[in-house]
Amino acid sequence: MTKLSAIPIAAACALIAATTALGAGTDVLVSSGSPPAPFSQNKQNEPAIAIDANHPNVLVSGSNDEIDMEACNAGNDTTCPFTQGVGVSGVYFSFDSGQTWTQPTYTGWTGRDCLGTPGADAGCTPNVGSIGTLPWYYENGLVSDGDPAVAFGPKPVNGTFSWANGSRLYYANLTSNFGATRSEEAFKGFEAIAVSRTDNVQSAAASNKAAWMAPVLVSHQSTTTFSDKEQVWADNASASPFFGRVYICWANFVGQEKGNAAPLHDPDRQPRQRLRLRRRDGFLAGPYRFRARLDLEQRRWNVVGAAPSRGTCHATRNLRPGPRTADDRRHRRCAQRPCSRAQRGHRQRRPDRR
């Protein structure tokens, strides 16, 4: 495992580039439901993709998709805001190894009918209608805020994971409160991490909202918490002792009420990385906290993965030496730390029984 972790990044990237060049094909549009206009309904960014290891012809992709936002001509033409309460976690499916893609339509809070006209107009109010993003957020007092991370794992039946049960798709994303007042909030803080799941991607791709389970909040929140930059991975190696476990890693920013999201150059207020896993019995465990060395600043980009057969989880994040400087991009370094129970460097909590 040590040798595997020590593969030079440059060599790994070169291998990926060479493989891509050999197998390159025609570009295919993934966001198939995206309209040609208006802006910003035709805008997507920050994509993620996953392949079902049990059915390699099945792929899922996610992105920040503004298909349900109001058009820039709605209301004041000089502004193009995010429509309050409208989600942006787009989802797309392919069942032919990526040759064609479909984007389902569900129902939820939408502003896609708010097109407006050039010049002054009264604008319009979002309503319940068609959405091209994850379902069940509005109904649970939440907004899907994108930054997608997707992974396939085995479906659990009676607490046991097996590919014979089928596959489960996990879609992790940021989420905020739909309600504007404290009495309406679904969680404390500014931004949380939520996970959507489906055990029937064919039905979900066919616009069946019922194929999705309600989103689950996985981050521990306080009134000053901003959770961000999550990644998700499911242990899909049947030989692994932790087969079926799901790992989610994210950055935890605090101090938002002071207009300062935990300055990275202050070792005492560095954003802690957190990891949560779903145990074999189906309960959520964690989150487990771990921090960078105090002489290194911790960046917020995370990658989490599980090593086949041994079941060791690795969370990787970017670090850089010392306080922030004008040429800090030259100093980025990458650190990798195992997240197994025996590993030092993080504090463990009693598992959440839910």
Coordinates of C-alpha atoms in Angstrom, one line a residue:
M1 CA 0.0 0.0 0.0
T2 CA 2.9 2.4 0.8
K3 CA 4.4 1.8 -2.6
L4 CA 1.0 2.3 -4.3
S5 CA 0.5 5.7 -2.4
A6 CA 4.0 6.8 -3.5
I7 CA 3.4 6.8 -7.2
P8 CA 4.6 10.1 -8.6
I9 CA 1.6 12.3 -9.5
A10 CA 3.3 13.5 -12.7
A11 CA 3.7 9.9 -13.9
A12 CA 0.1 9.0 -13.0
C13 CA -1.1 12.1 -14.9
A14 CA 1.1 11.1 -17.9
L15 CA -0.4 7.6 -17.9
I16 CA -4.0 9.0 -17.8
A17 CA -3.1 11.4 -20.7
A18 CA -1.7 8.6 -22.8
T19 CA -4.7 6.3 -22.1
T20 CA -7.1 9.2 -23.0
A21 CA -5.2 9.9 -26.3
L22 CA -5.4 6.3 -27.3
G23 CA -9.1 5.8 -26.5
A24 CA -10.3 9.3 -27.5
G25 CA -13.6 9.4 -29.3
T26 CA -16.3 11.8 -30.4
D27 CA -17.4 14.3 -27.8
V28 CA -20.9 13.6 -26.5
L29 CA -23.3 16.1 -24.9
V30 CA -24.0 15.0 -21.3
S31 CA -26.4 17.8 -20.2
S32 CA -28.9 16.7 -22.8
G33 CA -31.8 18.6 -21.2
S34 CA -30.0 21.9 -21.3
P35 CA -31.7 24.5 -23.5
P36 CA -29.7 26.5 -26.1
A37 CA -30.9 29.7 -24.4
P38 CA -31.4 31.8 -22.3
F39 CA -28.5 32.4 -20.0
S40 CA -28.0 31.1 -17.3
Q41 CA -30.3 28.2 -17.9
N42 CA -27.8 26.8 -20.4
K43 CA -24.9 26.9 -18.0
Q44 CA -23.2 24.0 -16.3
N45 CA -19.8 23.7 -14.5
E46 CA -17.8 21.5 -12.0
P47 CA -18.8 18.1 -13.4
A48 CA -18.3 14.8 -11.7
I49 CA -18.7 11.2 -13.1
A50 CA -18.9 7.7 -11.8
I51 CA -19.1 4.2 -13.4
D52 CA -21.0 1.3 -11.8
A53 CA -18.4 -1.3 -11.2
N54 CA -21.0 -4.0 -11.3
H55 CA -22.5 -2.8 -14.5
P56 CA -19.7 -0.9 -16.4
N57 CA -22.1 0.3 -19.1
V58 CA -23.9 2.4 -16.5
L59 CA -22.6 5.9 -15.9
V60 CA -23.8 8.8 -13.9
S61 CA -22.7 12.4 -14.0
G62 CA -23.4 15.5 -12.0
S63 CA -22.8 19.2 -12.4
N64 CA -23.7 22.6 -11.2
D65 CA -26.6 23.0 -13.6
E66 CA -28.6 26.3 -13.7
I67 CA -31.3 24.9 -15.9
D68 CA -34.0 25.9 -13.3
M69 CA -32.8 29.4 -12.7
E70 CA -34.7 32.5 -13.8
A71 CA -33.4 34.1 -17.0
C72 CA -31.3 37.3 -16.8
N73 CA -34.1 39.2 -18.5
A74 CA -36.5 38.5 -15.6
G75 CA -36.8 41.6 -13.5
N76 CA -33.8 43.9 -13.6
D77 CA -31.8 43.1 -16.8
T78 CA -28.6 44.4 -15.3
T79 CA -28.5 41.5 -12.8
C80 CA -28.4 37.8 -13.2
P81 CA -28.8 36.3 -9.7
F82 CA -29.2 32.8 -8.5
T83 CA -32.9 32.4 -7.9
Q84 CA -33.7 32.1 -4.2
G85 CA -34.5 28.5 -3.2
V86 CA -33.8 26.9 -6.6
G87 CA -31.4 24.0 -6.7
V88 CA -28.4 23.5 -9.0
S89 CA -27.4 19.8 -8.5
G90 CA -27.9 18.4 -12.0
V91 CA -27.8 14.7 -12.7
Y92 CA -27.4 12.7 -16.0
F93 CA -27.4 9.0 -16.8
S94 CA -25.9 6.8 -19.5
F95 CA -26.6 3.1 -20.1
D96 CA -24.4 2.6 -23.1
S97 CA -21.0 3.3 -21.7
G98 CA -21.3 7.1 -22.3
Q99 CA -22.4 7.1 -25.9
T100 CA -25.7 8.7 -25.1
W101 CA -27.0 10.6 -22.1
T102 CA -30.4 11.5 -20.6
Q103 CA -31.3 14.2 -18.1
P104 CA -34.4 13.4 -16.2
T105 CA -37.1 15.9 -15.2
Y106 CA -38.6 15.9 -11.7
T107 CA -40.8 18.3 -9.8
G108 CA -39.6 20.9 -7.2
W109 CA -39.0 24.6 -6.7
T110 CA -38.2 26.2 -10.0
G111 CA -37.7 29.5 -11.8
R112 CA -37.3 28.1 -15.3
D113 CA -40.6 29.7 -16.3
C114 CA -39.3 33.2 -15.3
L115 CA -37.9 34.3 -18.7
G116 CA -38.8 38.0 -18.6
T117 CA -38.4 40.4 -21.5
P118 CA -35.7 42.8 -22.7
G119 CA -36.1 46.0 -20.7
A120 CA -38.0 46.7 -17.5
D121 CA -40.5 44.1 -16.4
A122 CA -42.0 43.1 -13.1
G123 CA -40.2 39.7 -12.9
C124 CA -41.9 36.7 -11.5
T125 CA -42.0 34.4 -8.5
P126 CA -40.6 30.8 -8.5
N127 CA -43.1 28.0 -8.0
V128 CA -43.4 24.3 -7.8
G129 CA -42.8 22.9 -11.3
S130 CA -40.4 21.0 -13.5
I131 CA -36.8 20.7 -12.4
G132 CA -33.7 19.1 -14.0
T133 CA -31.9 18.7 -10.7
L134 CA -32.0 16.4 -7.7
P135 CA -35.5 15.9 -6.3
W136 CA -36.8 15.9 -2.7
Y137 CA -34.8 18.9 -1.5
Y138 CA -37.5 21.5 -1.5
E139 CA -39.9 19.1 0.1
N140 CA -37.4 18.6 3.0
G141 CA -36.7 22.3 3.5
L142 CA -33.4 22.2 1.6
V143 CA -31.8 23.6 -1.6
S144 CA -29.4 21.5 -3.6
D145 CA -26.3 23.7 -4.1
G146 CA -24.1 21.7 -6.4
D147 CA -20.4 20.8 -6.0
P148 CA -21.4 17.2 -7.0
A149 CA -19.6 14.1 -6.0
V150 CA -20.9 10.7 -7.2
A151 CA -20.1 7.0 -6.5
F152 CA -21.6 3.6 -7.0
G153 CA -21.6 0.9 -4.4
P154 CA -23.4 -2.4 -3.6
K155 CA -27.0 -2.2 -2.5
P156 CA -27.6 -3.3 1.2
V157 CA -30.3 -5.8 2.0
N158 CA -31.0 -6.6 5.7
G159 CA -27.7 -5.0 6.7
T160 CA -25.6 -7.0 4.2
F161 CA -23.9 -5.5 1.1
S162 CA -23.7 -7.6 -2.1
W163 CA -23.5 -6.9 -5.8
A164 CA -26.2 -9.6 -6.1
N165 CA -28.6 -7.2 -4.4
G166 CA -27.9 -4.6 -7.1
S167 CA -26.2 -1.2 -7.1
R168 CA -26.7 1.9 -5.1
L169 CA -25.8 5.4 -6.4
Y170 CA -24.6 8.0 -3.9
Y171 CA -24.8 11.7 -4.9
A172 CA -23.1 14.0 -2.4
N173 CA -23.6 17.8 -2.7
L174 CA -23.8 21.0 -0.8
T175 CA -27.1 22.1 0.6
S176 CA -28.6 25.2 2.2
N177 CA -31.8 26.0 4.0
F178 CA -34.8 26.7 1.9
G179 CA -36.5 28.7 4.7
A180 CA -35.3 32.2 5.5
T181 CA -36.0 32.2 9.2
R182 CA -34.5 30.2 12.1
S183 CA -37.8 28.5 12.8
E184 CA -37.8 27.1 9.3
E185 CA -34.2 25.9 9.1
A186 CA -33.5 22.2 8.5
F187 CA -30.0 22.6 10.0
K188 CA -27.8 25.2 11.7
G189 CA -25.2 27.1 9.7
F190 CA -24.8 28.4 6.2
E191 CA -24.0 25.3 4.1
A192 CA -24.1 21.6 4.9
I193 CA -23.3 18.3 3.1
A194 CA -26.2 16.1 1.9
V195 CA -26.3 12.8 0.2
S196 CA -29.0 11.6 -2.2
R197 CA -29.3 7.9 -3.0
T198 CA -31.1 5.6 -5.5
D199 CA -31.1 1.9 -5.9
N200 CA -32.8 2.1 -9.3
V201 CA -30.9 4.3 -11.7
Q202 CA -33.0 3.2 -14.7
S203 CA -36.2 4.4 -12.9
A204 CA -34.4 7.6 -11.8
A205 CA -33.3 8.3 -15.3
A206 CA -36.9 7.8 -16.5
S207 CA -37.9 10.9 -14.4
N208 CA -39.4 8.8 -11.6
K209 CA -38.9 11.0 -8.6
A210 CA -39.9 8.1 -6.3
A211 CA -36.8 6.2 -7.3
W212 CA -34.7 8.6 -5.1
M213 CA -34.6 8.5 -1.3
A214 CA -34.9 11.7 0.6
P215 CA -31.5 13.5 1.1
V216 CA -29.6 12.8 4.2
L217 CA -27.6 15.5 6.1
V218 CA -24.1 14.1 6.9
S219 CA -22.2 17.1 8.3
H220 CA -22.3 18.2 11.9
Q221 CA -23.4 21.9 11.9
S222 CA -23.2 24.9 14.2
T223 CA -24.6 28.4 13.6
T224 CA -21.2 29.4 12.0
T225 CA -20.5 26.4 9.9
F226 CA -19.9 26.4 6.2
S227 CA -19.3 22.9 4.9
D228 CA -17.7 22.8 1.4
K229 CA -15.7 20.8 -1.2
E230 CA -17.0 17.3 -0.4
Q231 CA -16.0 14.0 -2.1
V232 CA -17.6 10.6 -1.8
W233 CA -16.4 7.1 -2.4
A234 CA -17.9 3.6 -1.8
D235 CA -15.7 0.6 -1.1
N236 CA -16.7 -1.5 -4.2
A237 CA -14.2 -4.3 -3.8
S238 CA -16.0 -7.4 -2.7
A239 CA -12.8 -8.8 -1.2
S240 CA -12.5 -5.8 1.1
P241 CA -13.4 -6.4 4.8
F242 CA -15.3 -3.0 4.6
F243 CA -17.1 -3.8 1.3
G244 CA -20.1 -1.5 1.0
R245 CA -18.9 1.2 3.3
V246 CA -19.2 4.8 2.0
Y247 CA -16.8 7.6 2.9
I248 CA -17.5 11.3 2.6
C249 CA -14.8 13.9 3.1
W250 CA -15.3 17.7 3.3
A251 CA -13.8 21.0 4.5
N252 CA -15.4 22.5 7.6
F253 CA -15.2 26.4 7.7
V254 CA -16.2 28.3 10.8
G255 CA -16.5 31.9 11.9
Q256 CA -18.8 33.1 9.1
E257 CA -20.6 35.6 11.3
K258 CA -17.4 37.6 11.5
G259 CA -17.0 37.8 7.7
N260 CA -13.9 35.6 7.9
A261 CA -14.2 31.9 7.0
A262 CA -11.5 30.5 9.3
P263 CA -8.3 32.2 7.8
L264 CA -6.0 29.5 6.5
H265 CA -2.9 31.2 7.8
D266 CA -4.1 30.9 11.4
P267 CA -3.1 27.4 12.7
D268 CA -5.7 27.7 15.5
R269 CA -8.5 28.4 13.1
Q270 CA -7.7 26.1 10.2
P271 CA -10.6 24.5 8.5
R272 CA -10.7 20.9 9.7
Q273 CA -11.1 18.1 7.2
R274 CA -13.9 15.7 8.3
L275 CA -14.7 12.2 7.2
R276 CA -17.9 10.3 7.7
L277 CA -18.6 6.7 6.8
R278 CA -21.6 4.4 6.6
R279 CA -20.9 1.2 8.5
R280 CA -21.7 -2.3 7.4
D281 CA -24.8 -2.3 9.6
G282 CA -26.1 0.8 7.8
F283 CA -25.5 3.3 10.6
L284 CA -23.5 6.5 10.0
A285 CA -20.2 6.8 11.9
G286 CA -18.1 9.8 12.6
P287 CA -17.4 12.4 11.6
Y288 CA -13.7 11.9 12.2
R289 CA -11.5 15.0 12.3
F290 CA -8.0 15.4 11.1
R291 CA -5.8 18.5 10.6
A292 CA -2.8 19.5 8.6
R293 CA 0.6 20.0 10.3
L294 CA 0.6 23.5 11.9
D295 CA 3.4 24.7 9.6
L296 CA 1.3 24.0 6.5
E297 CA -1.8 25.7 5.3
Q298 CA -4.7 23.4 4.5
R299 CA -6.5 24.0 1.3
R300 CA -10.1 22.9 0.7
W301 CA -9.9 20.5 -2.2
N302 CA -10.5 16.9 -1.1
V303 CA -10.3 13.5 -2.6
V304 CA -11.3 10.3 -0.8
G305 CA -10.9 6.7 -1.9
A306 CA -10.7 3.2 -0.6
A307 CA -7.9 0.7 -1.4
P308 CA -9.1 -2.6 -2.8
S309 CA -8.9 -5.8 -0.7
R310 CA -7.5 -4.1 2.4
G311 CA -10.3 -1.6 2.9
T312 CA -8.0 1.3 3.9
C313 CA -9.6 4.7 3.3
H314 CA -7.3 7.6 2.1
A315 CA -8.3 11.2 2.2
T316 CA -6.1 13.6 0.2
R317 CA -6.1 17.4 0.4
N318 CA -3.8 20.2 -0.8
L319 CA -1.4 21.8 1.5
R320 CA 1.1 24.6 1.2
P321 CA 3.9 26.0 3.5
G322 CA 3.4 29.0 5.7
P323 CA 1.2 32.1 5.3
R324 CA -0.5 33.0 2.1
T325 CA 1.8 34.8 -0.4
A326 CA 1.4 36.3 -3.9
D327 CA 3.1 33.3 -5.4
D328 CA 1.4 30.6 -3.3
R329 CA 0.3 28.6 -6.2
R330 CA 3.9 27.5 -6.7
H331 CA 4.0 26.0 -3.2
R332 CA 1.1 23.7 -3.3
R333 CA 1.8 20.3 -1.9
C334 CA -0.3 17.2 -1.6
A335 CA -0.5 15.1 1.5
Q336 CA -2.2 11.7 1.9
R337 CA -3.3 10.3 5.2
P338 CA -5.0 6.9 5.8
C339 CA -8.3 7.1 7.6
S340 CA -8.5 3.7 9.2
R341 CA -9.3 3.4 12.9
A342 CA -5.7 2.7 13.9
Q343 CA -4.2 5.7 12.1
R344 CA -3.0 8.5 14.2
G345 CA -3.7 12.1 13.2
H346 CA -7.5 12.4 13.7
R347 CA -9.9 12.3 16.6
Q348 CA -12.7 9.8 16.6
R349 CA -16.3 10.3 17.9
R350 CA -18.9 7.9 18.9
P351 CA -20.9 6.7 15.9
D352 CA -24.3 8.3 15.1
R353 CA -27.0 5.7 15.3
R354 CA -29.1 6.8 12.4

